[in-house]
Backbone as JSON, one array per atom type, in Angstrom:
{
  "sequence": "MKKAQISLEFMLIFGILLILLAYSVNNITFSQESQSNELLRVQVSLEAKSLASSISNTISQVYAQGPGSKATSYITLRYLRDENYLKKSFNISGNPEIFITYLNGTYVGIIDTVNNSLVTTGAGKNTFWSQSLYRTDLMGSAGFNPSGTAIYNGNTVNGILIVNPAQLPTTLVIIVEWIPGNGNSWVLDITAGELRINVDPGG",
  "N": [[-49.45, 34.62, 31.85], [-46.74, 35.22, 32.14], [-45.67, 32.98, 32.83], [-46.06, 31.65, 30.39], [-44.57, 33.1, 28.59], [-42.08, 32.61, 29.98], [-41.72, 29.62, 29.47], [-41.85, 29.78, 26.61], [-39.35, 31.19, 26.39], [-37.65, 29.44, 27.41], [-37.93, 26.96, 25.78], [-36.77, 28.19, 23.38], [-34.2, 28.87, 24.04], [-33.27, 26.31, 24.68], [-33.73, 24.68, 22.43], [-31.7, 26.27, 20.78], [-29.39, 25.45, 22.17], [-29.57, 22.46, 21.51], [-29.19, 22.52, 18.79], [-26.63, 23.57, 18.56], [-25.39, 21.68, 19.89], [-25.79, 19.49, 18.23], [-24.49, 20.19, 15.81], [-21.89, 20.51, 17.2], [-21.36, 17.76, 17.78], [-21.29, 16.44, 15.28], [-19.3, 17.73, 14.18], [-17.19, 16.52, 15.68], [-17.25, 13.91, 15.16], [-16.93, 13.71, 12.42], [-14.18, 15.01, 12.33], [-12.96, 12.74, 13.87], [-13.14, 10.38, 11.99], [-11.59, 11.53, 9.95], [-9.09, 11.34, 11.34], [-8.87, 8.73, 11.84], [-9.04, 7.51, 9.11], [-6.54, 8.85, 8.42], [-4.53, 7.44, 10.09], [-5.15, 4.69, 9.39], [-4.01, 4.86, 6.69], [-1.36, 5.68, 7.39], [-0.4, 3.03, 8.38], [-1.17, 1.08, 6.46], [0.66, 2.15, 4.59], [3.02, 1.6, 6.08], [2.97, -0.91, 5.91], [3.42, -1.42, 3.4], [5.75, -0.74, 2.74], [7.41, -2.02, 4.3], [6.95, -4.58, 3.06], [8.15, -4.01, 0.61], [10.79, -3.61, 1.49], [11.55, -5.96, 2.88], [11.56, -7.66, 0.25], [13.74, -6.11, -1.26], [15.93, -6.13, 0.8], [16.32, -9.35, 0.85], [17.19, -9.92, -1.77], [19.51, -8.23, -1.7], [21.11, -9.62, 0.21], [21.47, -12.28, -1.36], [22.82, -11.25, -3.52], [25.03, -10.16, -2.57], [26.31, -12.58, -1.42], [26.85, -13.94, -3.71], [27.26, -15.97, -6.85], [25.25, -18.91, -7.01], [23.91, -18.6, -4.53], [21.26, -18.53, -2.07], [18.29, -17.12, -0.61], [15.84, -16.8, 2.03], [12.76, -15.14, 3.15], [10.05, -13.85, 5.1], [6.93, -12.58, 5.25], [4.19, -10.82, 6.99], [1.05, -10.06, 5.88], [-1.49, -7.75, 6.24], [-3.0, -5.52, 6.16], [-2.55, -4.67, 3.1], [-3.98, -6.75, 2.01], [-6.23, -5.99, 1.99], [-9.17, -4.8, 0.54], [-11.02, -2.56, 1.34], [-9.5, -1.57, 3.3], [-7.56, -0.08, 1.66], [-8.88, 1.39, -0.13], [-10.13, 3.29, 1.58], [-7.88, 4.63, 2.74], [-6.37, 5.23, 0.68], [-8.0, 6.99, -0.81], [-9.29, 5.56, -3.07], [-11.5, 5.41, -5.72], [-11.78, 3.67, -7.93], [-11.12, 0.13, -8.33], [-8.56, -0.95, -6.3], [-4.92, -1.99, -6.67], [-2.46, -3.83, -6.32], [1.01, -3.0, -7.14], [4.09, -4.26, -7.99], [7.54, -3.47, -8.55], [10.63, -2.94, -9.8], [13.49, -0.87, -9.43], [16.96, -0.39, -8.94], [16.28, -1.02, -6.44], [13.2, -2.1, -4.44], [10.11, -1.34, -5.9], [6.78, -0.67, -4.03], [3.33, -0.33, -5.16], [0.25, 1.27, -4.84], [-2.28, 1.14, -6.28], [-5.03, 2.16, -8.4], [-7.95, 1.53, -10.61], [-8.64, 3.29, -12.18], [-6.46, 5.36, -12.31], [-3.52, 4.61, -13.05], [-1.18, 5.31, -11.94], [2.5, 5.25, -10.85], [3.29, 7.02, -7.9], [5.36, 8.63, -6.19], [6.22, 10.98, -4.28], [5.1, 13.64, -2.38], [1.42, 14.67, -1.69], [-0.06, 12.99, -2.98], [1.12, 10.63, -2.92], [1.62, 7.11, -3.17], [3.28, 5.1, -3.51], [6.25, 3.39, -2.37], [9.62, 2.89, -1.65], [12.4, 0.62, -1.41], [15.82, 0.3, -1.08], [18.29, -1.51, -2.58], [21.33, -3.3, -2.99], [21.48, -4.87, -5.29], [22.0, -3.2, -7.94], [20.23, -2.46, -10.4], [18.09, -1.98, -13.43], [14.99, -3.2, -13.55], [12.58, -2.49, -14.4], [11.7, -2.28, -16.99], [11.71, -4.65, -17.92], [10.74, -7.91, -18.89], [10.48, -10.0, -17.46], [8.56, -10.34, -15.25], [6.21, -12.13, -13.57], [2.81, -12.85, -12.32], [2.68, -10.43, -15.02], [2.13, -6.73, -15.31], [1.41, -3.42, -15.87], [2.12, -0.05, -15.15], [2.37, 3.37, -14.96], [5.09, 5.31, -14.67], [6.75, 8.32, -13.81], [5.79, 9.36, -16.28], [6.3, 7.42, -18.07], [5.63, 3.97, -19.45], [5.97, 1.33, -17.23], [7.05, -2.32, -16.33], [5.82, -5.04, -14.32], [5.06, -6.76, -11.3], [1.95, -7.28, -11.04], [-0.78, -7.22, -8.75], [-4.09, -7.77, -9.19], [-6.25, -8.26, -7.69], [-6.17, -7.44, -4.42], [-7.08, -9.17, -2.27], [-6.09, -11.67, -3.04], [-3.71, -11.93, -2.12], [-1.42, -13.72, -0.09], [-1.63, -14.52, 3.31], [0.89, -14.98, 4.84], [3.71, -14.3, 3.29], [6.13, -15.7, 1.38], [9.35, -15.24, 0.34], [11.6, -16.11, -1.95], [14.9, -16.04, -2.88], [17.11, -16.6, -5.55], [20.37, -16.85, -6.93], [21.04, -17.9, -9.74], [23.02, -18.51, -12.33], [22.68, -17.72, -15.7], [20.39, -18.04, -15.94], [19.14, -15.69, -16.09], [17.13, -12.76, -15.13], [14.28, -12.92, -13.28], [10.88, -12.86, -11.87], [8.57, -14.36, -10.24], [5.07, -14.85, -8.97], [3.57, -17.0, -7.26], [0.56, -17.18, -6.28], [-1.15, -19.26, -5.17], [0.79, -20.94, -3.99], [1.7, -19.18, -2.21], [3.98, -17.8, -2.58], [6.91, -15.83, -3.42], [9.23, -15.97, -6.13], [12.33, -15.21, -6.96], [14.8, -14.67, -9.52], [17.97, -13.69, -9.63], [20.37, -12.35, -11.85], [22.85, -10.95, -12.33], [24.78, -9.4, -14.95], [23.54, -11.56, -16.68]],
  "CA": [[-48.61, 35.2, 30.61], [-45.43, 35.31, 32.33], [-45.19, 31.54, 32.85], [-45.78, 31.39, 28.98], [-43.37, 33.63, 28.25], [-40.65, 31.72, 30.48], [-41.6, 28.35, 28.62], [-41.3, 29.98, 25.26], [-38.0, 31.47, 26.2], [-36.75, 28.3, 27.71], [-37.71, 26.26, 24.56], [-35.95, 28.85, 22.5], [-32.76, 28.56, 24.5], [-32.97, 24.62, 24.79], [-33.67, 24.53, 20.83], [-30.54, 26.7, 20.28], [-28.5, 24.35, 22.65], [-29.92, 21.21, 20.7], [-28.77, 22.73, 17.53], [-25.12, 23.75, 18.9], [-24.94, 20.22, 20.35], [-25.68, 18.62, 17.15], [-23.2, 20.67, 14.99], [-20.68, 20.1, 17.51], [-21.12, 15.99, 17.75], [-21.01, 16.3, 13.8], [-17.79, 17.89, 13.56], [-16.05, 15.63, 16.35], [-17.38, 12.65, 14.37], [-15.86, 13.94, 11.2], [-12.62, 14.94, 12.77], [-12.6, 11.35, 14.26], [-13.25, 9.73, 10.87], [-10.6, 11.96, 9.22], [-7.97, 10.64, 11.92], [-8.96, 7.31, 11.63], [-8.44, 7.47, 7.54], [-5.04, 9.11, 8.26], [-4.0, 6.25, 10.86], [-5.21, 3.46, 8.36], [-3.02, 5.19, 5.8], [-0.08, 5.2, 7.79], [-0.56, 1.59, 8.59], [-1.01, 0.74, 4.92], [2.06, 2.51, 3.98], [4.21, 1.08, 6.65], [3.19, -2.47, 5.6], [3.83, -1.47, 1.71], [7.31, -0.19, 2.91], [7.82, -3.37, 4.97], [7.04, -5.63, 1.86], [9.58, -3.29, -0.47], [12.18, -3.62, 2.47], [11.57, -7.41, 2.7], [12.28, -7.99, -1.0], [15.17, -5.64, -1.43], [16.86, -6.91, 1.58], [16.59, -10.66, 0.67], [18.17, -9.67, -2.92], [20.8, -7.72, -1.48], [21.85, -10.85, 0.82], [21.9, -13.24, -2.42], [23.82, -10.7, -4.25], [26.22, -10.16, -1.67], [26.81, -14.15, -1.34], [27.39, -14.25, -4.83], [26.47, -16.88, -7.56], [24.61, -20.17, -6.39], [23.39, -18.39, -3.38], [19.93, -18.68, -1.96], [17.92, -16.63, 0.61], [14.3, -16.96, 2.09], [12.23, -14.2, 3.94], [8.65, -14.03, 5.2], [6.58, -11.24, 5.52], [3.1, -11.22, 7.22], [0.21, -8.92, 5.26], [-2.75, -7.78, 6.68], [-3.57, -3.99, 5.27], [-2.37, -4.68, 1.81], [-5.06, -7.71, 1.36], [-7.9, -5.58, 2.45], [-9.68, -3.76, -0.42], [-11.67, -1.61, 1.89], [-8.4, -0.4, 3.8], [-6.94, 0.37, 0.43], [-9.79, 2.44, -0.74], [-10.22, 4.45, 2.62], [-6.58, 5.19, 3.1], [-5.91, 6.06, -0.33], [-9.06, 7.58, -1.41], [-9.37, 4.98, -4.35], [-12.9, 5.35, -6.26], [-12.16, 2.18, -8.59], [-10.45, -1.23, -7.65], [-7.39, -0.77, -5.61], [-4.27, -3.03, -7.2], [-0.94, -3.77, -5.9], [2.08, -3.04, -8.18], [5.78, -4.32, -7.35], [8.46, -3.44, -9.7], [12.38, -2.7, -9.43], [14.88, 0.12, -9.99], [18.1, -0.18, -7.78], [15.56, -1.31, -5.01], [12.06, -2.69, -4.8], [8.87, -0.24, -5.33], [5.4, -1.2, -3.93], [2.55, 1.04, -5.22], [-1.2, 1.05, -4.43], [-2.58, 2.13, -7.51], [-6.35, 2.0, -9.13], [-8.05, 0.95, -12.28], [-8.76, 4.86, -12.82], [-5.47, 6.15, -12.39], [-2.27, 3.58, -12.47], [0.39, 6.01, -11.94], [3.07, 5.31, -9.17], [3.57, 8.44, -7.43], [6.66, 8.43, -5.06], [6.32, 11.88, -3.38], [3.97, 14.65, -2.4], [0.37, 14.56, -1.2], [-0.64, 11.76, -3.53], [2.1, 9.44, -2.78], [1.17, 5.86, -3.26], [4.22, 4.05, -3.76], [6.9, 3.12, -1.42], [10.72, 2.31, -2.34], [13.47, 0.28, -0.5], [17.0, 0.41, -1.69], [19.09, -2.79, -2.51], [22.71, -3.64, -3.27], [21.63, -5.14, -6.88], [21.67, -1.99, -8.51], [19.93, -2.51, -11.8], [16.9, -1.63, -13.75], [13.97, -4.46, -14.03], [10.98, -1.81, -14.65], [11.4, -2.62, -18.38], [12.1, -6.14, -17.77], [9.63, -8.88, -19.29], [10.73, -11.24, -16.53], [7.87, -10.4, -14.1], [4.97, -12.82, -14.08], [1.92, -12.28, -13.47], [2.87, -9.24, -15.19], [1.25, -5.88, -15.88], [2.05, -2.23, -16.55], [1.89, 1.23, -14.65], [2.75, 4.63, -15.3], [5.9, 5.94, -13.52], [7.38, 9.8, -14.44], [5.1, 9.44, -17.57], [6.72, 5.89, -18.92], [4.92, 2.59, -19.0], [6.73, 0.19, -16.64], [6.74, -3.57, -16.3], [5.99, -5.26, -12.88], [4.1, -7.71, -10.91], [0.47, -6.57, -10.76], [-1.84, -8.19, -8.05], [-5.24, -7.07, -9.35], [-7.19, -8.65, -6.35], [-5.27, -7.68, -3.26], [-7.44, -10.33, -1.51], [-5.19, -12.94, -3.23], [-2.33, -12.13, -1.43], [-1.3, -14.75, 1.16], [-1.47, -13.77, 4.69], [2.33, -14.86, 5.0], [4.29, -13.99, 1.78], [7.29, -16.29, 1.34], [9.88, -14.36, -0.53], [12.43, -16.77, -2.41], [15.59, -15.46, -3.99], [18.32, -17.32, -5.72], [21.31, -16.35, -7.94], [21.53, -19.05, -10.87], [23.89, -17.95, -13.49], [22.36, -17.97, -17.12], [18.84, -17.98, -15.83], [18.53, -14.39, -15.97], [16.43, -11.86, -13.97], [12.79, -13.22, -13.32], [10.04, -12.62, -10.67], [7.34, -15.05, -10.32], [4.35, -14.8, -8.07], [2.53, -17.94, -6.9], [-0.48, -17.01, -5.18], [-1.51, -20.4, -4.63], [1.77, -21.3, -2.94], [2.09, -17.89, -1.39], [5.39, -17.56, -2.8], [7.32, -14.69, -4.56], [10.28, -16.4, -6.32], [12.85, -14.15, -7.79], [16.11, -15.43, -9.69], [18.77, -12.37, -9.86], [21.55, -12.84, -13.08], [23.73, -9.92, -12.92], [25.4, -9.68, -16.3], [23.33, -12.72, -17.38]],
  "C": [[-47.42, 34.87, 31.02], [-44.67, 33.77, 32.51], [-45.25, 31.11, 31.35], [-44.83, 31.66, 28.31], [-41.95, 32.92, 28.46], [-40.47, 30.4, 29.63], [-41.26, 28.67, 27.4], [-39.57, 30.22, 25.18], [-37.14, 30.49, 26.53], [-36.85, 27.06, 26.41], [-36.86, 26.86, 23.45], [-34.71, 28.59, 22.47], [-32.38, 26.89, 24.31], [-32.93, 24.43, 22.96], [-32.35, 24.97, 20.16], [-29.27, 25.85, 20.92], [-28.54, 23.18, 22.01], [-28.89, 21.45, 19.27], [-27.0, 22.47, 17.67], [-24.55, 22.53, 19.37], [-24.7, 19.39, 19.27], [-24.77, 18.87, 16.13], [-21.95, 20.11, 15.82], [-20.02, 18.44, 17.34], [-20.85, 15.97, 16.11], [-19.49, 16.75, 13.5], [-16.77, 17.27, 14.34], [-16.2, 14.45, 15.33], [-16.9, 12.56, 13.0], [-14.61, 14.0, 11.28], [-12.17, 13.56, 13.11], [-12.2, 10.65, 13.02], [-11.73, 10.05, 10.15], [-9.12, 11.47, 9.76], [-7.97, 9.28, 11.57], [-8.53, 6.66, 10.37], [-6.9, 7.61, 7.63], [-4.41, 7.99, 9.11], [-4.1, 5.24, 10.12], [-4.11, 3.91, 7.29], [-1.79, 5.17, 6.02], [0.15, 3.6, 8.04], [-0.3, 0.75, 7.31], [0.22, 1.09, 4.35], [3.32, 1.98, 4.61], [4.39, -0.31, 6.14], [3.72, -2.44, 4.36], [5.44, -1.48, 1.85], [7.89, -1.51, 3.49], [8.09, -4.34, 3.82], [8.23, -5.33, 0.87], [10.93, -3.72, 0.32], [12.39, -5.12, 2.6], [12.22, -8.16, 1.37], [13.51, -7.43, -1.49], [16.24, -6.04, -0.37], [17.16, -8.38, 1.38], [17.47, -10.52, -0.75], [19.4, -9.19, -2.8], [21.38, -9.01, -0.62], [22.42, -11.8, -0.16], [22.96, -12.49, -3.28], [25.29, -10.7, -3.76], [27.19, -11.54, -1.54], [27.14, -14.43, -2.58], [26.65, -15.55, -5.76], [26.38, -18.1, -6.9], [23.99, -19.85, -5.03], [21.88, -18.27, -3.32], [19.36, -18.1, -0.87], [16.3, -16.78, 0.79], [13.83, -15.88, 3.07], [10.72, -14.57, 4.04], [7.99, -12.59, 5.81], [4.7, -11.42, 5.68], [2.26, -9.97, 6.55], [-0.86, -8.97, 5.74], [-3.63, -6.49, 5.94], [-3.77, -4.16, 3.71], [-3.51, -5.74, 1.01], [-6.44, -7.05, 1.28], [-8.41, -4.53, 1.48], [-10.07, -2.66, 0.09], [-10.79, -0.64, 2.71], [-7.72, 0.38, 2.81], [-7.52, 1.85, 0.07], [-10.05, 3.51, 0.37], [-9.05, 5.21, 2.68], [-6.07, 5.98, 1.98], [-7.06, 7.08, -1.28], [-9.6, 7.09, -2.82], [-10.98, 4.92, -4.66], [-12.91, 4.07, -7.24], [-11.7, 1.18, -7.8], [-9.28, -0.93, -7.13], [-6.42, -1.99, -6.08], [-2.9, -2.57, -6.4], [0.15, -4.07, -7.03], [3.65, -3.15, -7.64], [6.65, -4.29, -8.76], [10.06, -3.17, -9.18], [13.33, -1.94, -10.06], [15.95, 0.29, -9.12], [17.27, -0.49, -6.46], [14.02, -1.88, -5.77], [10.94, -1.26, -4.7], [7.34, -1.1, -5.29], [4.64, -0.04, -4.04], [1.2, 0.34, -4.89], [-1.88, 1.75, -5.35], [-4.41, 1.6, -7.74], [-6.72, 1.81, -10.54], [-8.25, 2.51, -13.16], [-7.55, 5.4, -13.2], [-4.19, 5.07, -12.04], [-1.13, 4.14, -12.45], [0.89, 5.51, -10.64], [3.43, 6.95, -9.02], [4.46, 8.16, -6.05], [6.9, 9.53, -4.04], [5.01, 12.92, -3.49], [2.69, 14.06, -1.72], [-0.43, 13.39, -1.6], [0.11, 10.6, -3.5], [1.25, 8.22, -2.71], [2.03, 4.65, -3.42], [5.65, 4.37, -3.06], [8.43, 2.19, -1.89], [11.67, 2.08, -1.35], [14.64, -0.05, -1.42], [17.41, -1.12, -1.56], [20.29, -2.6, -3.05], [22.7, -3.94, -4.76], [21.06, -3.83, -7.19], [21.49, -2.27, -10.03], [18.49, -2.02, -12.21], [15.9, -2.66, -14.51], [12.69, -3.67, -14.46], [11.01, -1.9, -15.97], [11.37, -4.05, -19.02], [10.83, -6.97, -18.14], [9.55, -10.14, -18.46], [9.72, -11.38, -15.42], [6.33, -11.36, -14.59], [4.13, -13.4, -12.59], [2.66, -10.95, -13.81], [2.02, -7.97, -15.41], [2.21, -4.35, -16.08], [1.36, -0.95, -15.45], [2.63, 2.34, -15.2], [3.97, 5.03, -14.25], [6.68, 7.05, -14.42], [7.07, 9.67, -15.97], [5.64, 8.3, -18.45], [6.19, 4.95, -18.42], [6.06, 1.89, -18.58], [6.18, -1.23, -16.36], [6.73, -3.85, -14.72], [5.09, -6.28, -12.52], [2.86, -6.95, -10.56], [-0.66, -7.53, -10.05], [-3.21, -7.27, -8.3], [-6.28, -7.01, -8.23], [-6.39, -8.6, -4.99], [-5.53, -8.8, -2.33], [-6.65, -11.62, -1.77], [-4.02, -12.97, -2.66], [-2.32, -12.89, -0.21], [-1.34, -13.99, 2.59], [0.0, -13.74, 5.29], [2.73, -15.03, 3.46], [5.61, -14.62, 1.89], [7.97, -15.8, 0.13], [11.31, -15.32, -0.59], [13.61, -16.13, -3.3], [17.04, -16.1, -3.99], [19.04, -16.41, -6.92], [21.68, -17.8, -8.79], [21.88, -18.48, -12.04], [23.44, -18.66, -14.82], [21.02, -18.34, -17.07], [18.04, -16.64, -16.35], [17.62, -13.6, -15.07], [14.87, -12.23, -14.22], [12.27, -13.07, -11.7], [8.73, -13.56, -10.97], [6.56, -15.18, -9.32], [3.32, -15.9, -8.07], [1.85, -17.91, -5.92], [-1.14, -18.23, -4.86], [-0.69, -20.84, -3.48], [1.88, -20.26, -1.77], [3.44, -17.64, -1.28], [5.85, -16.27, -4.03], [8.86, -15.3, -4.73], [11.02, -15.37, -7.32], [14.29, -14.91, -8.14], [16.95, -13.98, -10.26], [20.18, -12.96, -10.73], [22.21, -11.47, -13.29], [24.88, -10.33, -13.92], [25.1, -10.9, -16.94], [22.32, -12.27, -18.57]]
}
């Protein structure tokens, strides 16, 4: 009788320990997954900021050199090209899209088809900005090609819209020129992997 009682008590204690172990493993796994997603968000954000900086810095260089100048820079893209990375890091339920526009510097936003708003501050931040020497507003310009629209501070703005991030090249070539009389224009050639920009202050 005593042996049966000891076995029953052992099984009961063992069962409780198993439940506690399963609960602990589940919590640790959830915590690791949350940290992993947060780390991924940081990496995607850094790459978006780096893209914005590369564009702004190249424009600044040309603007500082004056009419007739030209500059080229290169940026390697890994995270912005992967739809799954973008979905995980920004909790996107629809299809992620990359939106690029310009207001005194370059904005790079990671938006979705459900909510195409550019958010620059707070917990829902999905847009990253880098200042440029060329202080102008191209957000309402029709010179973006391929062009798209997004919502910024309640207003519809124009920009380059990459609907399928996987179309971005591994290495993007940024070519900026100042050709007087040609106006401000942005052309993204996905096949060539080139973003061609003409700045024309006062043009």
